[in-house]
Short mmCIF file of C-alpha atoms and ligand atoms in Angstrom, two decimals:
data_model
loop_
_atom_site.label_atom_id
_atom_site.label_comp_id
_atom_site.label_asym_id
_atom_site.label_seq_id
_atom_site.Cartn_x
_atom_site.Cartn_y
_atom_site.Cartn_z
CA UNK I 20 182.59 210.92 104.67
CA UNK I 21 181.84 208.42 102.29
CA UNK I 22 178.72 207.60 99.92
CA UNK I 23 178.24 204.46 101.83
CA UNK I 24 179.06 205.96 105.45
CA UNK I 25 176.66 208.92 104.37
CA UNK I 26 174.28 206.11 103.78
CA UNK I 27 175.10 204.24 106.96
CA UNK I 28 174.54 207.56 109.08
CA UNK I 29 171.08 208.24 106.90
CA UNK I 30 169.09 205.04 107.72
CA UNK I 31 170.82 205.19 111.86
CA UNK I 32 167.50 206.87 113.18
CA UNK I 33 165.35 203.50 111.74
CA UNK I 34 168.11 201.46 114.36
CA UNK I 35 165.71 199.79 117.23
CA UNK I 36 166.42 201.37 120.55
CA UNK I 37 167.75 197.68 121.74
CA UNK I 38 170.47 197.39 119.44
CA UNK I 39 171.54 200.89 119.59
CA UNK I 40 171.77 200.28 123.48
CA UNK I 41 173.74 197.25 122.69
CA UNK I 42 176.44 198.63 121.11
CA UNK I 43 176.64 202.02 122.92
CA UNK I 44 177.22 199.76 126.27
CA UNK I 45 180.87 200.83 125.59
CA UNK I 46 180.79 204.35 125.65
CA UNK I 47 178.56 205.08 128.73
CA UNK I 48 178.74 203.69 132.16
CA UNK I 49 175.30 203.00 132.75
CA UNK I 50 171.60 204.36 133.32
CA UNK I 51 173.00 204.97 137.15
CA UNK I 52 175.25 207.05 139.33
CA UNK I 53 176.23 203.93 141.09
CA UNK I 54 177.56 202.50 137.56
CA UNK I 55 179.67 205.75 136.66
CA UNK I 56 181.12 205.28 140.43
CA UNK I 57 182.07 201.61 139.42
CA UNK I 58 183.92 202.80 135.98
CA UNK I 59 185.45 205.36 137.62
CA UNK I 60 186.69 203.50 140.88
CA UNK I 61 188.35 201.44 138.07
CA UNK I 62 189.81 204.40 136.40
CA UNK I 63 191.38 205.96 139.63
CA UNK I 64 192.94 202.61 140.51
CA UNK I 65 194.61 202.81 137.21
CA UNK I 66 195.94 206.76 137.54
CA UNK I 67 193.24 207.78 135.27
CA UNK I 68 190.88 210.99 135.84
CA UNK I 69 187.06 211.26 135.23
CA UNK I 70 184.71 214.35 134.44
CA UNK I 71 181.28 212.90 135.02
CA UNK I 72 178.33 213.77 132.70
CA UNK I 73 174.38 213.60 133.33
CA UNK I 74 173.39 212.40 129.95
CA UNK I 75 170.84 214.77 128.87
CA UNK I 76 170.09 218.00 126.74
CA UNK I 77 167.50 220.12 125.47
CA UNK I 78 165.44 220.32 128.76
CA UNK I 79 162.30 222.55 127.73
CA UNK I 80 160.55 222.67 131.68
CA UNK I 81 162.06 224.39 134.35
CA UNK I 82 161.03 221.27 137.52
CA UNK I 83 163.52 219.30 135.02
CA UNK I 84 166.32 221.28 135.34
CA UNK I 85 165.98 221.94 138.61
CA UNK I 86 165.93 218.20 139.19
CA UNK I 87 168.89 218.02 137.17
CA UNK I 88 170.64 220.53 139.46
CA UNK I 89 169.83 218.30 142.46
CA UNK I 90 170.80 215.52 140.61
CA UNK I 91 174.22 216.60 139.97
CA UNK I 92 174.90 217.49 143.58
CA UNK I 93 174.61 214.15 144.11
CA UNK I 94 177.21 213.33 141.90
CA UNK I 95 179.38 215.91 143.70
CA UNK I 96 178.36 214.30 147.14
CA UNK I 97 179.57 210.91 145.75
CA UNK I 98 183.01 211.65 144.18
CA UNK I 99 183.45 213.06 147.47
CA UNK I 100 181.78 210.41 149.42
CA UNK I 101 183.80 207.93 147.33
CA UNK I 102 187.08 210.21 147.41
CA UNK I 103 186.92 209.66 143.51
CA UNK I 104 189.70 211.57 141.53
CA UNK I 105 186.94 213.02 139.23
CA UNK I 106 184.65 216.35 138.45
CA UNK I 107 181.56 216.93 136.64
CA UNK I 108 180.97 218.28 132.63
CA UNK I 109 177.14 219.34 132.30
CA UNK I 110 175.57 221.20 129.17
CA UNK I 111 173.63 224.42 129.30
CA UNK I 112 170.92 223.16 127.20
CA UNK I 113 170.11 220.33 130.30
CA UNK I 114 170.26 223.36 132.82
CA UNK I 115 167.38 225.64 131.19
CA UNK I 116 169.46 227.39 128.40
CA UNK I 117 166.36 227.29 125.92
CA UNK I 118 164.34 228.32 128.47
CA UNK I 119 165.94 231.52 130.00
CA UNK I 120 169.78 232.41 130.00
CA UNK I 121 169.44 233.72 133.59
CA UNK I 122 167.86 230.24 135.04
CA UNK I 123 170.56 228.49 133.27
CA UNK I 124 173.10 230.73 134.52
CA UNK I 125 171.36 230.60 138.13
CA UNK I 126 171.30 226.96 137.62
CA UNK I 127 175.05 226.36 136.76
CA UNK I 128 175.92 228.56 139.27
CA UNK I 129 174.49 226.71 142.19
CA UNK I 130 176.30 223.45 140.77
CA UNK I 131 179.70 225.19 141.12
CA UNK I 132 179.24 226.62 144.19
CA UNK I 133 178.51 222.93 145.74
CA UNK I 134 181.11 221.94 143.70
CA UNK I 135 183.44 225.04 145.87
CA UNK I 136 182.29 223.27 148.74
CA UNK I 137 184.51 219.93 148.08
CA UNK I 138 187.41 221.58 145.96
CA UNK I 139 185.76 220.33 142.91
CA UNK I 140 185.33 221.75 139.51
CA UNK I 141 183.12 222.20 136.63
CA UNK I 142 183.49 222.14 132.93
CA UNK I 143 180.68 223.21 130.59
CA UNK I 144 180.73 221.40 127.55
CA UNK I 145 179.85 223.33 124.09
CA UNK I 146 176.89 222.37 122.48
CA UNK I 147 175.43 223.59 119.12
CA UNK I 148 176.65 227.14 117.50
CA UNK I 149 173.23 228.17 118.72
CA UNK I 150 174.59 228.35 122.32
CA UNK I 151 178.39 229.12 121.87
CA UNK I 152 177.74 233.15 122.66
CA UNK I 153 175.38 232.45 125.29
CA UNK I 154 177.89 229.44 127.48
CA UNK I 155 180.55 231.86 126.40
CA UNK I 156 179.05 234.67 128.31
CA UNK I 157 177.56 232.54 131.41
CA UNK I 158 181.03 231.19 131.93
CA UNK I 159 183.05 234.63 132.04
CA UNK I 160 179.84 235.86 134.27
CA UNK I 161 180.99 233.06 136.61
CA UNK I 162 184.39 233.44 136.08
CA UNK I 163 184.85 236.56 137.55
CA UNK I 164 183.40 235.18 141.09
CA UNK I 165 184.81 231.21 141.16
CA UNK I 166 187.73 229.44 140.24
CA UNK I 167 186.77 226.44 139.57
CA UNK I 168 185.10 226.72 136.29
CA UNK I 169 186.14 226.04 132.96
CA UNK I 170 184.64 225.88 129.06
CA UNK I 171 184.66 223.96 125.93
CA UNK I 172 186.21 225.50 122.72
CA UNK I 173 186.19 223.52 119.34
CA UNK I 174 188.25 223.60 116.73
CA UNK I 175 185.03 223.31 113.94
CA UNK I 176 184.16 226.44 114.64
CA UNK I 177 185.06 229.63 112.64
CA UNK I 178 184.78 231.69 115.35
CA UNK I 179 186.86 230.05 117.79
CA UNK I 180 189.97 231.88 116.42
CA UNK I 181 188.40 235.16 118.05
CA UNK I 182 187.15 233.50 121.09
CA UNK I 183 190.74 232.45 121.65
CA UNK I 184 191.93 236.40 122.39
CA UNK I 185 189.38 236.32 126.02
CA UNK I 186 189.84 233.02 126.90
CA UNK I 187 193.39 233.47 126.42
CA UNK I 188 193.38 237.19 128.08
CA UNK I 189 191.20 235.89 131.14
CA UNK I 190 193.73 232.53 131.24
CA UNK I 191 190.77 230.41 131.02
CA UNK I 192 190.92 226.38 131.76
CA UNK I 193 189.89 225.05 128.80
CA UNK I 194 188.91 221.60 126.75
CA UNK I 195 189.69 222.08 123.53
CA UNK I 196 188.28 219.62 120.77
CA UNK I 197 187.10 219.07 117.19
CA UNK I 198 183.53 219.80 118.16
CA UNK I 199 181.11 217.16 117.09
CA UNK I 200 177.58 218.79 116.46
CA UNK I 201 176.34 218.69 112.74
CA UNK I 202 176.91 222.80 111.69
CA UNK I 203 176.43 224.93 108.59
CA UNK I 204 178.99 225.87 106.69
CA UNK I 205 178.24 229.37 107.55
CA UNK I 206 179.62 228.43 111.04
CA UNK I 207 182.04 225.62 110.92
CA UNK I 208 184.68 224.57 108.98
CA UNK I 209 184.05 220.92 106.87
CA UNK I 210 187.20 220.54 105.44
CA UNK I 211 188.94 218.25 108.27
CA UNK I 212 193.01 219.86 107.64
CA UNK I 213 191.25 223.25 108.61
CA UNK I 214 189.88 221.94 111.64
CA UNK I 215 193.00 220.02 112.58
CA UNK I 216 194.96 223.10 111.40
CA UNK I 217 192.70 224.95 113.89
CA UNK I 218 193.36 222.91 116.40
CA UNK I 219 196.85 222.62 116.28
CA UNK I 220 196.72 226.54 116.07
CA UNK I 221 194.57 226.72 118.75
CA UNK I 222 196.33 224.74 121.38
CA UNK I 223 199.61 226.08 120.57
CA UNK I 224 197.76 229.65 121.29
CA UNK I 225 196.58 228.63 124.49
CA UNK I 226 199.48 226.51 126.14
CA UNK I 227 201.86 229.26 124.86
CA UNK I 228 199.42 231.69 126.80
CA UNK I 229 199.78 229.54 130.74
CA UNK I 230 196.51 228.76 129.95
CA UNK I 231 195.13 224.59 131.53
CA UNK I 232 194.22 222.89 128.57
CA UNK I 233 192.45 219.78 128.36
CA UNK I 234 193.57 218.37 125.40
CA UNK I 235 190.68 216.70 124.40
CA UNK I 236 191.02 214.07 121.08
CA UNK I 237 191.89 210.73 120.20
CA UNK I 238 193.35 211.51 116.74
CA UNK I 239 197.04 210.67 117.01
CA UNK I 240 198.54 212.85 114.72
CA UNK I 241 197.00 215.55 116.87
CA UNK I 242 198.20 213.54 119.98
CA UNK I 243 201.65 213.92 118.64
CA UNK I 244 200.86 217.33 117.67
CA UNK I 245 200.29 218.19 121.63
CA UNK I 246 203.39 216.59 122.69
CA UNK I 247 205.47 218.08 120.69
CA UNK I 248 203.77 221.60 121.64
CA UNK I 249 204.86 220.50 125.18
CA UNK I 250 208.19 219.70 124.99
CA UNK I 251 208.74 223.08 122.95
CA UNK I 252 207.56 224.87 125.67
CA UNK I 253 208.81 222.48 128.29
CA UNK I 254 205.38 222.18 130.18
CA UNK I 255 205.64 220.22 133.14
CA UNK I 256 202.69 217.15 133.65
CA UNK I 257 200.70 219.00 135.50
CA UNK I 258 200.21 222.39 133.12
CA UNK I 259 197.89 219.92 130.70
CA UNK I 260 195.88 216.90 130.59
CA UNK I 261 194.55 214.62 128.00
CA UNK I 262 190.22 213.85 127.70
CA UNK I 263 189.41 211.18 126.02
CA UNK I 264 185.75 209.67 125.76
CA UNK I 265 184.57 206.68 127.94
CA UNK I 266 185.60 203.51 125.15
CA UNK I 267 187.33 205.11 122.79
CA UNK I 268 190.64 204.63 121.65
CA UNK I 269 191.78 202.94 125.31
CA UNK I 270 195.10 201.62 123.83
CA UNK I 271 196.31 205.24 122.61
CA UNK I 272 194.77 206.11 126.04
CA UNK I 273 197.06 203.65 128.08
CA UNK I 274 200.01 204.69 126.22
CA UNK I 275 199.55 208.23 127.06
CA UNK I 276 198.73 207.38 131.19
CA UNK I 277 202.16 204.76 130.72
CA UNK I 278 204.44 208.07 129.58
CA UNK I 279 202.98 209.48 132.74
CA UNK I 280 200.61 212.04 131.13
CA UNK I 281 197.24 213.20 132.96
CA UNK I 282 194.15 211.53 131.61
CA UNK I 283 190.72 212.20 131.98
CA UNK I 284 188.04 210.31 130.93
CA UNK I 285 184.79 211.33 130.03
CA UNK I 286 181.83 209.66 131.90
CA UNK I 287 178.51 209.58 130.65
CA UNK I 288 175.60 207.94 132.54
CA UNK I 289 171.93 207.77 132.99
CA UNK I 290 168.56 207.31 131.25
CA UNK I 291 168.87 209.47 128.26
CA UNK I 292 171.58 207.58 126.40
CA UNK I 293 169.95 207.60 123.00
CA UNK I 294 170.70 210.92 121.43
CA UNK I 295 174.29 210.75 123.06
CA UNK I 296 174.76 206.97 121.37
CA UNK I 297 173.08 208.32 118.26
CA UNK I 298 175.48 211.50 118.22
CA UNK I 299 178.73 209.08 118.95
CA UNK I 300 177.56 206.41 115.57
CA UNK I 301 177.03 209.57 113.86
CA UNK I 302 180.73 210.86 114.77
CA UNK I 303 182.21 207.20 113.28
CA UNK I 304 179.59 205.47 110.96
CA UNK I 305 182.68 202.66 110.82
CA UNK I 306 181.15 201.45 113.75
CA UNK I 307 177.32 202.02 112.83
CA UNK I 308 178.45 199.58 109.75
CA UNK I 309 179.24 197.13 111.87
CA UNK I 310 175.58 197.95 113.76
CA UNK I 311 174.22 197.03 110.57
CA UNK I 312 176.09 194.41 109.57
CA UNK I 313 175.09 192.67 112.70
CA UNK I 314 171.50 193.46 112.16
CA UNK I 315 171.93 191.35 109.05
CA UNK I 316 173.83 188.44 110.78
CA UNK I 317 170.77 188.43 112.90
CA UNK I 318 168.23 188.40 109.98
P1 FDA S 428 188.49 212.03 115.04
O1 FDA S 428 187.00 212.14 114.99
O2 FDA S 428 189.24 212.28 113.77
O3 FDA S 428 188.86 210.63 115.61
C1 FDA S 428 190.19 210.14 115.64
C2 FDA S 428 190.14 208.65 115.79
O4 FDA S 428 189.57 208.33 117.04
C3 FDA S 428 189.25 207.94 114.77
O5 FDA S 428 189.96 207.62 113.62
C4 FDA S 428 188.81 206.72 115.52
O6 FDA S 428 189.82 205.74 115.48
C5 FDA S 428 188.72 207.20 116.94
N1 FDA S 428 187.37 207.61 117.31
C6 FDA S 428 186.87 208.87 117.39
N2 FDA S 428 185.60 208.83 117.82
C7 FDA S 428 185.28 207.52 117.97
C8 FDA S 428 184.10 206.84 118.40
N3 FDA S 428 182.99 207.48 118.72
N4 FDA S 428 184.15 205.48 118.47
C9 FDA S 428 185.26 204.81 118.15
N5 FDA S 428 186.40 205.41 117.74
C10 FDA S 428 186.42 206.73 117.65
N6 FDA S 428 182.44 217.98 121.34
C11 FDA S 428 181.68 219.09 121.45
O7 FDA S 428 181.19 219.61 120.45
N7 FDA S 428 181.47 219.65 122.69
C12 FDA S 428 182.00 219.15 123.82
O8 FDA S 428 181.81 219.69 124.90
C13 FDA S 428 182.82 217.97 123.70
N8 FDA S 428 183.37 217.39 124.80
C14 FDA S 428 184.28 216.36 124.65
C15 FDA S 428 184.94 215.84 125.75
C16 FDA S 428 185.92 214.89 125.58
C17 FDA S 428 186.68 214.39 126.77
C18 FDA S 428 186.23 214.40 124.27
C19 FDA S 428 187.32 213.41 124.05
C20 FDA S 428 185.53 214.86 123.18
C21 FDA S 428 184.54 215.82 123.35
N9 FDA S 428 183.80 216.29 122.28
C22 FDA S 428 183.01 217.40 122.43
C23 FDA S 428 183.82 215.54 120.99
C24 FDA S 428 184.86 216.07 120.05
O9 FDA S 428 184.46 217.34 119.58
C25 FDA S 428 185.04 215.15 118.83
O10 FDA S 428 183.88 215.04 118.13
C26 FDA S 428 185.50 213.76 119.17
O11 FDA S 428 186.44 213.76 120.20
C27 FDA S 428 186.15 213.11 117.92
O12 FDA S 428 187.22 213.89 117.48
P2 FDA S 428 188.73 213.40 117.56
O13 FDA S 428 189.57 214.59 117.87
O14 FDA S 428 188.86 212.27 118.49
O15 FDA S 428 189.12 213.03 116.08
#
């Protein structure tokens, strides 16, 4: 990252709320369920997948999680309701994590057994290195009872080339990405070839294994990467899909859905869309720039 971009990304948190929730209209459906139903009717219509997310994280009482739980059986209830082509991503850390790994656990669980109920599925997403052993270990816990559960795995990380050997072993379906939490170099690789490197690595690992990958970036020369991994191994359509986030890149997107690839999209909706906005102008401070120089304009 650049000096300036450093410097963008530095004075982000003194952003107002309003403009922050201006420009992040893009990348999340709404504050409400009925919103993310909207965006993802759309989607559907246009042979395009959805994982829905709560936005949320770091829940620290357990009435909040719980409500949380109950809030994403509603979601379930109204993909179903809706007969939406579309399952739910949720994050540990909103489920009790930091409170106790067994409520968490207890927690996801019950969201993929009503997800069992209407053939659905459930990805948990990776959060910070602080929570990769424990996600890692609730997920092969549920693993060995339901089906429809999968896990996160990013590149970033420099332990992910070890985690590879179970998930690969226990043919796990997985999201792989870059990761996008800020890390210590003790944990995570800066150097961008090494992640991409890891990446590449990675996926080749796991789609050489049988393993369901969601192939989750919008960096082309990783995009190109993947397809080239497929045709080696002659993968049919439906052995993969592609994840990108909600706004991003749509016209790589559309290219990949007009080749006839699967495409998810990632969904994000609700009240707490600060710290998810704040995380994506981190991720590309090209657009915080143009936050700020739009701040100016308005000065
Ligand atoms: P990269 O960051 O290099 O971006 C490639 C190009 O995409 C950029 O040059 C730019 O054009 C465009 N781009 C990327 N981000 C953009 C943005 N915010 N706005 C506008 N353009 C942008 N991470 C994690 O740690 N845990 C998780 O569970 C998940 N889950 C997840 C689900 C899905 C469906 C996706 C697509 C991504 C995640 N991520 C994630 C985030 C992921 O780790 C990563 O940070 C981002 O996808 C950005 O990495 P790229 O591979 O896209 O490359």
């Amino acid at each position: 990252m650049g000096i300036f971009n450093k410097l963008i990304v530095s004075v982000l948190p003194l952003i107002p709320k309003f403009i922050v929730g201006f420009f992040s209209r893009k990348y999340i459906a709404g504050a409400t369920l009925e919103k993310a139903i909207e965006k993802i009717s759309e989607f559907n219509r246009n042979g395009i997948m959805a994982t829905i997310d709560i936005l949320g994280e770091e829940i620290e009482i357990r009435e909040d999680a719980l409500l949380v739980v109950n809030e994403y059986k509603q979601v379930l209830a109204a993909i179903e309701k809706n007969g939406l082509d579309a399952n739910v991503s949720i994050k540990p850390t909103h489920l009790g994590l930091k409170i106790d790994k067994t409520f968490c656990y207890e927690n996801i669980q019950i969201i993929v057994e009503e997800a069992q109920k209407y053939n659905n599925f459930v990805r948990i997403d990776m959060e910070d290195h602080t929570c990769t052993s424990d996600t890692l270990d609730i997920f092969f816990n549920l693993k060995k009872q339901y089906s429809n559960v999968g896990i996160v795995i990013q590149a970033y990380l420099r332990r992910t080339i070890d985690d590879l050997t179970r998930l690969v072993k226990e043919k796990s379906n997985l999201r792989l990405c870059k990761g996008i939490y800020v890390e210590p170099r003790s944990e995570a690789y800066k150097d961008l070839t090494i992640i991409n490197d890891n990446f590449k690595y990675s996926l080749e690992k796991l789609l050489g294994a049988g393993c369901y990958v969601g192939i989750a970036t919008h960096d082309e020369k990783l995009v190109w990467h993947a397809l080239s991994i497929i045709d080696k191994l002659k993968l049919s359509k439906t052995e993969y899909e592609f994840q990108m986030l909600l706004g991003v890149t749509e016209e790589l997107r559309d290219i990949l859905v007009s080749a006839g690839h699967r495409m998810r999209i990632y969904v994000p909706y609700g009240e707490h869309w600060h710290a998810y906005s704040m995380r994506r102008l981190k991720e590309n401070p090209n657009l915080a720039t143009s936050i700020i120089k739009n701040i100016f304009k308005k000065g």
